[in-house]
Amino acid sequence: MKSLTVSMKLSRIVKQSKDNPDMVFTTLAHHMDVEFLREAYFSLKKDAAPGVDEVTHSDYANDLGNNLKDLHERLKENRYRASPARRVWIDKDDGSKRGLGIPVLEDKIVQKAVALLLQSVYEPIFKDFSYGFRPKRSAHDALRSSRNACFQQKINWIVDADIKGFFDNISHEYLLQILKEKVNDGALLRLIGKWLKAGVLDGGNFSSSDKGTPQGGVISPLLANIYLHTALDKWFDETVRSHIGGECFIVRFADDFVIGCQNKTDAEKIFRTLPKRFAKFGLEIHPEKSHMIQFSRPYWKNGSGTGTFDFLGFTHFWAKTMKGGWTIKRKTRRKSLSRFMSGMWEWCKKNRHADVPWQYTKLCQKLRGHYNYFAVRGNYKMLEVVYEYTMRSWRHWLSRRCSKGGMSWEKFEKRISKVFALPIPRIKHDF
C-alpha cells in the first residue's frame, strides 16, 4: 500500500494530466526522494530473480535505509549508472526462444519509481481499448471487449496483425521523441536513455543496440504502451475512424491487437495501411503472421462460422447455442495447448524420482495456473484434455521409477490418484 505522501504526489500528477490533456510535464524527477524510492522497493516482487550483481530483495533489505539514501544521493548528483541486464531465454509457442533481460535490483527500484510517475501522467490519456499492463485491467477484460464489439457492431471482418519482434525493434530515438511530447523532464529522459543503452549480458558476452527495450525490465511494458499509444492507438482513434464508412473497433493488449470492421473495403484499407504506419516508427508488420479474416455471423441453420482468429491464447469462432442461435465461443489456441502439454510431459519426466507429495503440490499449482486463465465459458473440453493428459503423463513417468515394468492404470488409481487427486477443471470466467 502506497504511503500517504507518495499517494498524494501521484494523485496530483494524475489530476493535472486529466484536467490538462495538452500539458507537458517538465519537472517530475524531484518527486523521487528516499520515501518514493522506498515505495518503489516494496512494490517489487520479493522472489524475483537477481540481476548480474546477484543482489536479492532480502540482501538489499539488510541495510535498506542507508542503501536507499545512497541511491538517492547518486541520483541527485547524476552519479547513478545503469548496469547491463542479465539475459535469460524462454520458449515461445512456435518453438523459438524469447530473450528476457533481468535488471539489477537498484535498476529495478529506480525503474519502478519512474514508472509510477509516467503511469500517473499517461494513464488518464491512454485509450479505453488498451488493456495490457494497466491498473485494474486484464487480458480477460480485453477478451470480453473484443467479443462484445463483434456482437454489438455487426463485425464481419477481422484484421489480425502481428508486429515483428516488437520489443527488440523499438526505436530509442522515436521513443524519446514520443516521451518529450508529454514528459520533457531532462533528468527522467536521461535515466530512460541509460537503461536503453545499458545492454545485456548473455553468459559472458555483452551486447548493446540502438533499438529495443529488454523484456523483463520493470519499465519496459509501460514504455511499450507509450510507444504504441502514439504509433497505433491515437492514429486509429483520431484518423482511421474518420476515414472509413462502417463500424469498426480495436482492442490491444501490449503488442497484441485485433481490429474488427463491418465492411470488407474498410478492412482491406486498414490492412494495406498498417505496414506503412508502423514503418514510420521503425516497426514491421509480419507478412506471414498477419491476416484479414472473414468473421461474419452465420445466417444459415446448419454448418459452422465463416472463419476463426486467435487472440490472447484463444481461438475465437462462431458456434451454435443450445437454443439454436449463434454465439462467439473461445477455445484454447492449439499452439498454447500443445506447449502446455509438452511442458507437463517434460516436467513429469524430469521430476519422476522426486517425492510424490512434492510432485503433487507442483502439478496442482501448474494446473490451477492454467485453469485460472483458460477456464472461460465454452472451453471446458480443452480443460479436460489438459487434466487427462496430466494424469496420463504423471502415471507414465511414475511407473518408470521402478524397473519391473510400467504401472497399470488400476494401480495408479489405487496408490496415487485417490490419495493425491489433481484439481478438476471448473469454469471461472463467464463472459
Short mmCIF file of N, CA and C in Angstrom, two decimals, residues 330-408:
data_model
loop_
_atom_site.label_atom_id
_atom_site.label_comp_id
_atom_site.label_asym_id
_atom_site.label_seq_id
_atom_site.Cartn_x
_atom_site.Cartn_y
_atom_site.Cartn_z
N ARG A 330 -14.87 -19.38 -27.45
CA ARG A 330 -13.42 -19.39 -27.42
C ARG A 330 -12.93 -20.75 -26.92
N LYS A 331 -11.84 -21.19 -27.52
CA LYS A 331 -11.18 -22.40 -27.04
C LYS A 331 -9.67 -22.14 -27.01
N THR A 332 -8.98 -22.90 -26.21
CA THR A 332 -7.53 -22.72 -26.09
C THR A 332 -6.88 -22.88 -27.45
N ARG A 333 -6.05 -21.92 -27.82
CA ARG A 333 -5.34 -21.99 -29.09
C ARG A 333 -4.49 -23.24 -29.16
N ARG A 334 -4.42 -23.84 -30.33
CA ARG A 334 -3.73 -25.13 -30.49
C ARG A 334 -2.27 -25.06 -30.02
N LYS A 335 -1.56 -23.99 -30.39
CA LYS A 335 -0.16 -23.87 -30.00
C LYS A 335 -0.02 -23.75 -28.49
N SER A 336 -0.93 -23.00 -27.86
CA SER A 336 -0.87 -22.85 -26.40
C SER A 336 -1.13 -24.17 -25.71
N LEU A 337 -2.10 -24.93 -26.25
CA LEU A 337 -2.43 -26.24 -25.67
C LEU A 337 -1.26 -27.20 -25.82
N SER A 338 -0.67 -27.24 -27.00
CA SER A 338 0.44 -28.17 -27.25
C SER A 338 1.64 -27.82 -26.37
N ARG A 339 1.90 -26.53 -26.23
CA ARG A 339 3.05 -26.12 -25.42
C ARG A 339 2.86 -26.52 -23.96
N PHE A 340 1.65 -26.32 -23.43
CA PHE A 340 1.42 -26.67 -22.02
C PHE A 340 1.55 -28.17 -21.81
N MET A 341 0.97 -28.96 -22.71
CA MET A 341 1.00 -30.41 -22.53
C MET A 341 2.42 -30.95 -22.69
N SER A 342 3.17 -30.45 -23.67
CA SER A 342 4.56 -30.92 -23.81
C SER A 342 5.39 -30.51 -22.60
N GLY A 343 5.08 -29.34 -22.04
CA GLY A 343 5.76 -28.91 -20.83
C GLY A 343 5.45 -29.81 -19.65
N MET A 344 4.20 -30.24 -19.54
CA MET A 344 3.82 -31.17 -18.47
C MET A 344 4.55 -32.50 -18.61
N TRP A 345 4.61 -33.00 -19.84
CA TRP A 345 5.29 -34.28 -20.09
C TRP A 345 6.76 -34.20 -19.67
N GLU A 346 7.43 -33.15 -20.09
CA GLU A 346 8.85 -32.99 -19.77
C GLU A 346 9.06 -32.79 -18.27
N TRP A 347 8.16 -32.07 -17.62
CA TRP A 347 8.30 -31.84 -16.18
C TRP A 347 8.16 -33.16 -15.42
N CYS A 348 7.15 -33.95 -15.78
CA CYS A 348 6.94 -35.24 -15.11
C CYS A 348 8.13 -36.18 -15.35
N LYS A 349 8.69 -36.12 -16.53
CA LYS A 349 9.87 -36.94 -16.84
C LYS A 349 11.06 -36.53 -16.00
N LYS A 350 11.29 -35.22 -15.93
CA LYS A 350 12.46 -34.70 -15.22
C LYS A 350 12.38 -34.94 -13.72
N ASN A 351 11.16 -34.90 -13.15
CA ASN A 351 11.00 -34.95 -11.70
C ASN A 351 10.40 -36.27 -11.22
N ARG A 352 10.46 -37.31 -12.04
CA ARG A 352 9.77 -38.57 -11.68
C ARG A 352 10.33 -39.22 -10.42
N HIS A 353 11.58 -38.93 -10.05
CA HIS A 353 12.17 -39.57 -8.87
C HIS A 353 12.00 -38.72 -7.61
N ALA A 354 11.38 -37.54 -7.74
CA ALA A 354 11.16 -36.70 -6.56
C ALA A 354 10.03 -37.29 -5.71
N ASP A 355 9.92 -36.82 -4.46
CA ASP A 355 8.85 -37.29 -3.57
C ASP A 355 7.49 -37.03 -4.20
N VAL A 356 6.60 -38.02 -4.11
CA VAL A 356 5.28 -37.90 -4.73
C VAL A 356 4.48 -36.73 -4.15
N PRO A 357 4.49 -36.49 -2.82
CA PRO A 357 3.75 -35.32 -2.31
C PRO A 357 4.24 -34.00 -2.90
N TRP A 358 5.56 -33.88 -3.09
CA TRP A 358 6.11 -32.66 -3.69
C TRP A 358 5.67 -32.54 -5.15
N GLN A 359 5.72 -33.65 -5.90
CA GLN A 359 5.25 -33.63 -7.29
C GLN A 359 3.78 -33.22 -7.35
N TYR A 360 3.01 -33.78 -6.44
CA TYR A 360 1.57 -33.47 -6.41
C TYR A 360 1.32 -31.98 -6.20
N THR A 361 2.03 -31.39 -5.26
CA THR A 361 1.86 -29.96 -4.97
C THR A 361 2.19 -29.12 -6.20
N LYS A 362 3.28 -29.43 -6.86
CA LYS A 362 3.70 -28.67 -8.03
C LYS A 362 2.73 -28.84 -9.20
N LEU A 363 2.26 -30.06 -9.41
CA LEU A 363 1.31 -30.30 -10.50
C LEU A 363 0.00 -29.56 -10.26
N CYS A 364 -0.43 -29.52 -9.01
CA CYS A 364 -1.65 -28.77 -8.67
C CYS A 364 -1.47 -27.29 -8.99
N GLN A 365 -0.30 -26.75 -8.66
CA GLN A 365 -0.04 -25.35 -8.94
C GLN A 365 -0.06 -25.08 -10.44
N LYS A 366 0.54 -25.97 -11.22
CA LYS A 366 0.57 -25.79 -12.67
C LYS A 366 -0.84 -25.86 -13.26
N LEU A 367 -1.62 -26.83 -12.83
CA LEU A 367 -2.98 -26.96 -13.35
C LEU A 367 -3.86 -25.78 -12.96
N ARG A 368 -3.77 -25.36 -11.71
CA ARG A 368 -4.59 -24.22 -11.28
C ARG A 368 -4.20 -22.95 -12.03
N GLY A 369 -2.89 -22.79 -12.29
CA GLY A 369 -2.46 -21.64 -13.07
C GLY A 369 -3.05 -21.66 -14.47
N HIS A 370 -3.08 -22.82 -15.08
CA HIS A 370 -3.69 -22.96 -16.41
C HIS A 370 -5.19 -22.69 -16.36
N TYR A 371 -5.86 -23.29 -15.38
CA TYR A 371 -7.30 -23.08 -15.25
C TYR A 371 -7.63 -21.60 -15.01
N ASN A 372 -6.84 -20.94 -14.18
CA ASN A 372 -7.14 -19.55 -13.84
C ASN A 372 -7.23 -18.66 -15.06
N TYR A 373 -6.45 -18.99 -16.09
CA TYR A 373 -6.51 -18.16 -17.30
C TYR A 373 -7.47 -18.73 -18.34
N PHE A 374 -7.40 -20.03 -18.60
CA PHE A 374 -8.14 -20.60 -19.72
C PHE A 374 -9.53 -21.11 -19.37
N ALA A 375 -9.93 -21.05 -18.10
CA ALA A 375 -11.24 -21.58 -17.70
C ALA A 375 -12.34 -20.58 -18.01
N VAL A 376 -12.57 -20.35 -19.31
CA VAL A 376 -13.66 -19.46 -19.75
C VAL A 376 -14.81 -20.32 -20.25
N ARG A 377 -15.97 -19.74 -20.20
CA ARG A 377 -17.17 -20.47 -20.61
C ARG A 377 -17.02 -20.93 -22.07
N GLY A 378 -17.34 -22.20 -22.32
CA GLY A 378 -17.23 -22.77 -23.66
C GLY A 378 -15.92 -23.49 -23.91
N ASN A 379 -14.99 -23.42 -22.95
CA ASN A 379 -13.67 -24.02 -23.14
C ASN A 379 -13.44 -25.23 -22.25
N TYR A 380 -14.52 -25.79 -21.70
CA TYR A 380 -14.36 -26.87 -20.72
C TYR A 380 -13.69 -28.11 -21.32
N LYS A 381 -14.01 -28.44 -22.57
CA LYS A 381 -13.44 -29.63 -23.18
C LYS A 381 -11.91 -29.55 -23.27
N MET A 382 -11.41 -28.35 -23.58
CA MET A 382 -9.95 -28.18 -23.66
C MET A 382 -9.31 -28.30 -22.28
N LEU A 383 -10.02 -27.88 -21.25
CA LEU A 383 -9.51 -28.04 -19.89
C LEU A 383 -9.47 -29.51 -19.51
N GLU A 384 -10.49 -30.26 -19.93
CA GLU A 384 -10.50 -31.70 -19.67
C GLU A 384 -9.32 -32.40 -20.36
N VAL A 385 -9.01 -31.97 -21.56
CA VAL A 385 -7.87 -32.54 -22.28
C VAL A 385 -6.59 -32.35 -21.48
N VAL A 386 -6.41 -31.14 -20.94
CA VAL A 386 -5.23 -30.84 -20.14
C VAL A 386 -5.20 -31.69 -18.88
N TYR A 387 -6.32 -31.80 -18.20
CA TYR A 387 -6.40 -32.59 -16.96
C TYR A 387 -6.06 -34.06 -17.22
N GLU A 388 -6.69 -34.64 -18.25
CA GLU A 388 -6.47 -36.06 -18.54
C GLU A 388 -5.05 -36.32 -19.02
N TYR A 389 -4.50 -35.41 -19.80
CA TYR A 389 -3.13 -35.58 -20.28
C TYR A 389 -2.14 -35.51 -19.12
N THR A 390 -2.39 -34.62 -18.17
CA THR A 390 -1.53 -34.50 -16.99
C THR A 390 -1.57 -35.79 -16.17
N MET A 391 -2.77 -36.36 -16.01
CA MET A 391 -2.89 -37.63 -15.29
C MET A 391 -2.09 -38.73 -15.99
N ARG A 392 -2.23 -38.81 -17.30
CA ARG A 392 -1.52 -39.87 -18.04
C ARG A 392 -0.01 -39.67 -17.97
N SER A 393 0.43 -38.41 -18.09
CA SER A 393 1.87 -38.13 -18.04
C SER A 393 2.44 -38.49 -16.68
N TRP A 394 1.72 -38.14 -15.65
CA TRP A 394 2.19 -38.42 -14.29
C TRP A 394 2.28 -39.92 -14.06
N ARG A 395 1.23 -40.63 -14.46
CA ARG A 395 1.24 -42.07 -14.29
C ARG A 395 2.38 -42.71 -15.08
N HIS A 396 2.56 -42.26 -16.33
CA HIS A 396 3.60 -42.84 -17.19
C HIS A 396 4.98 -42.73 -16.55
N TRP A 397 5.31 -41.54 -16.04
CA TRP A 397 6.67 -41.35 -15.54
C TRP A 397 6.85 -41.84 -14.11
N LEU A 398 5.76 -41.89 -13.35
CA LEU A 398 5.88 -42.55 -12.04
C LEU A 398 6.14 -44.04 -12.21
N SER A 399 5.54 -44.63 -13.24
CA SER A 399 5.74 -46.07 -13.47
C SER A 399 7.17 -46.38 -13.86
N ARG A 400 7.90 -45.38 -14.37
CA ARG A 400 9.30 -45.60 -14.77
C ARG A 400 10.26 -45.49 -13.58
N ARG A 401 9.72 -45.19 -12.40
CA ARG A 401 10.58 -45.19 -11.20
C ARG A 401 11.02 -46.61 -10.85
N CYS A 402 10.22 -47.58 -11.27
CA CYS A 402 10.51 -48.99 -10.94
C CYS A 402 10.95 -49.71 -12.21
N SER A 403 11.96 -50.52 -12.12
CA SER A 403 12.49 -51.23 -13.29
C SER A 403 11.71 -52.50 -13.62
N LYS A 404 10.69 -52.84 -12.82
CA LYS A 404 9.97 -54.09 -13.02
C LYS A 404 8.77 -53.94 -13.96
N GLY A 405 8.71 -52.85 -14.68
CA GLY A 405 7.60 -52.69 -15.61
C GLY A 405 6.74 -51.50 -15.26
N GLY A 406 5.85 -51.16 -16.18
CA GLY A 406 5.02 -49.98 -16.02
C GLY A 406 3.92 -50.15 -15.00
N MET A 407 3.42 -49.04 -14.49
CA MET A 407 2.31 -49.05 -13.54
C MET A 407 0.99 -49.06 -14.30
N SER A 408 0.14 -50.03 -14.01
CA SER A 408 -1.16 -50.08 -14.67
C SER A 408 -2.03 -48.92 -14.18
#
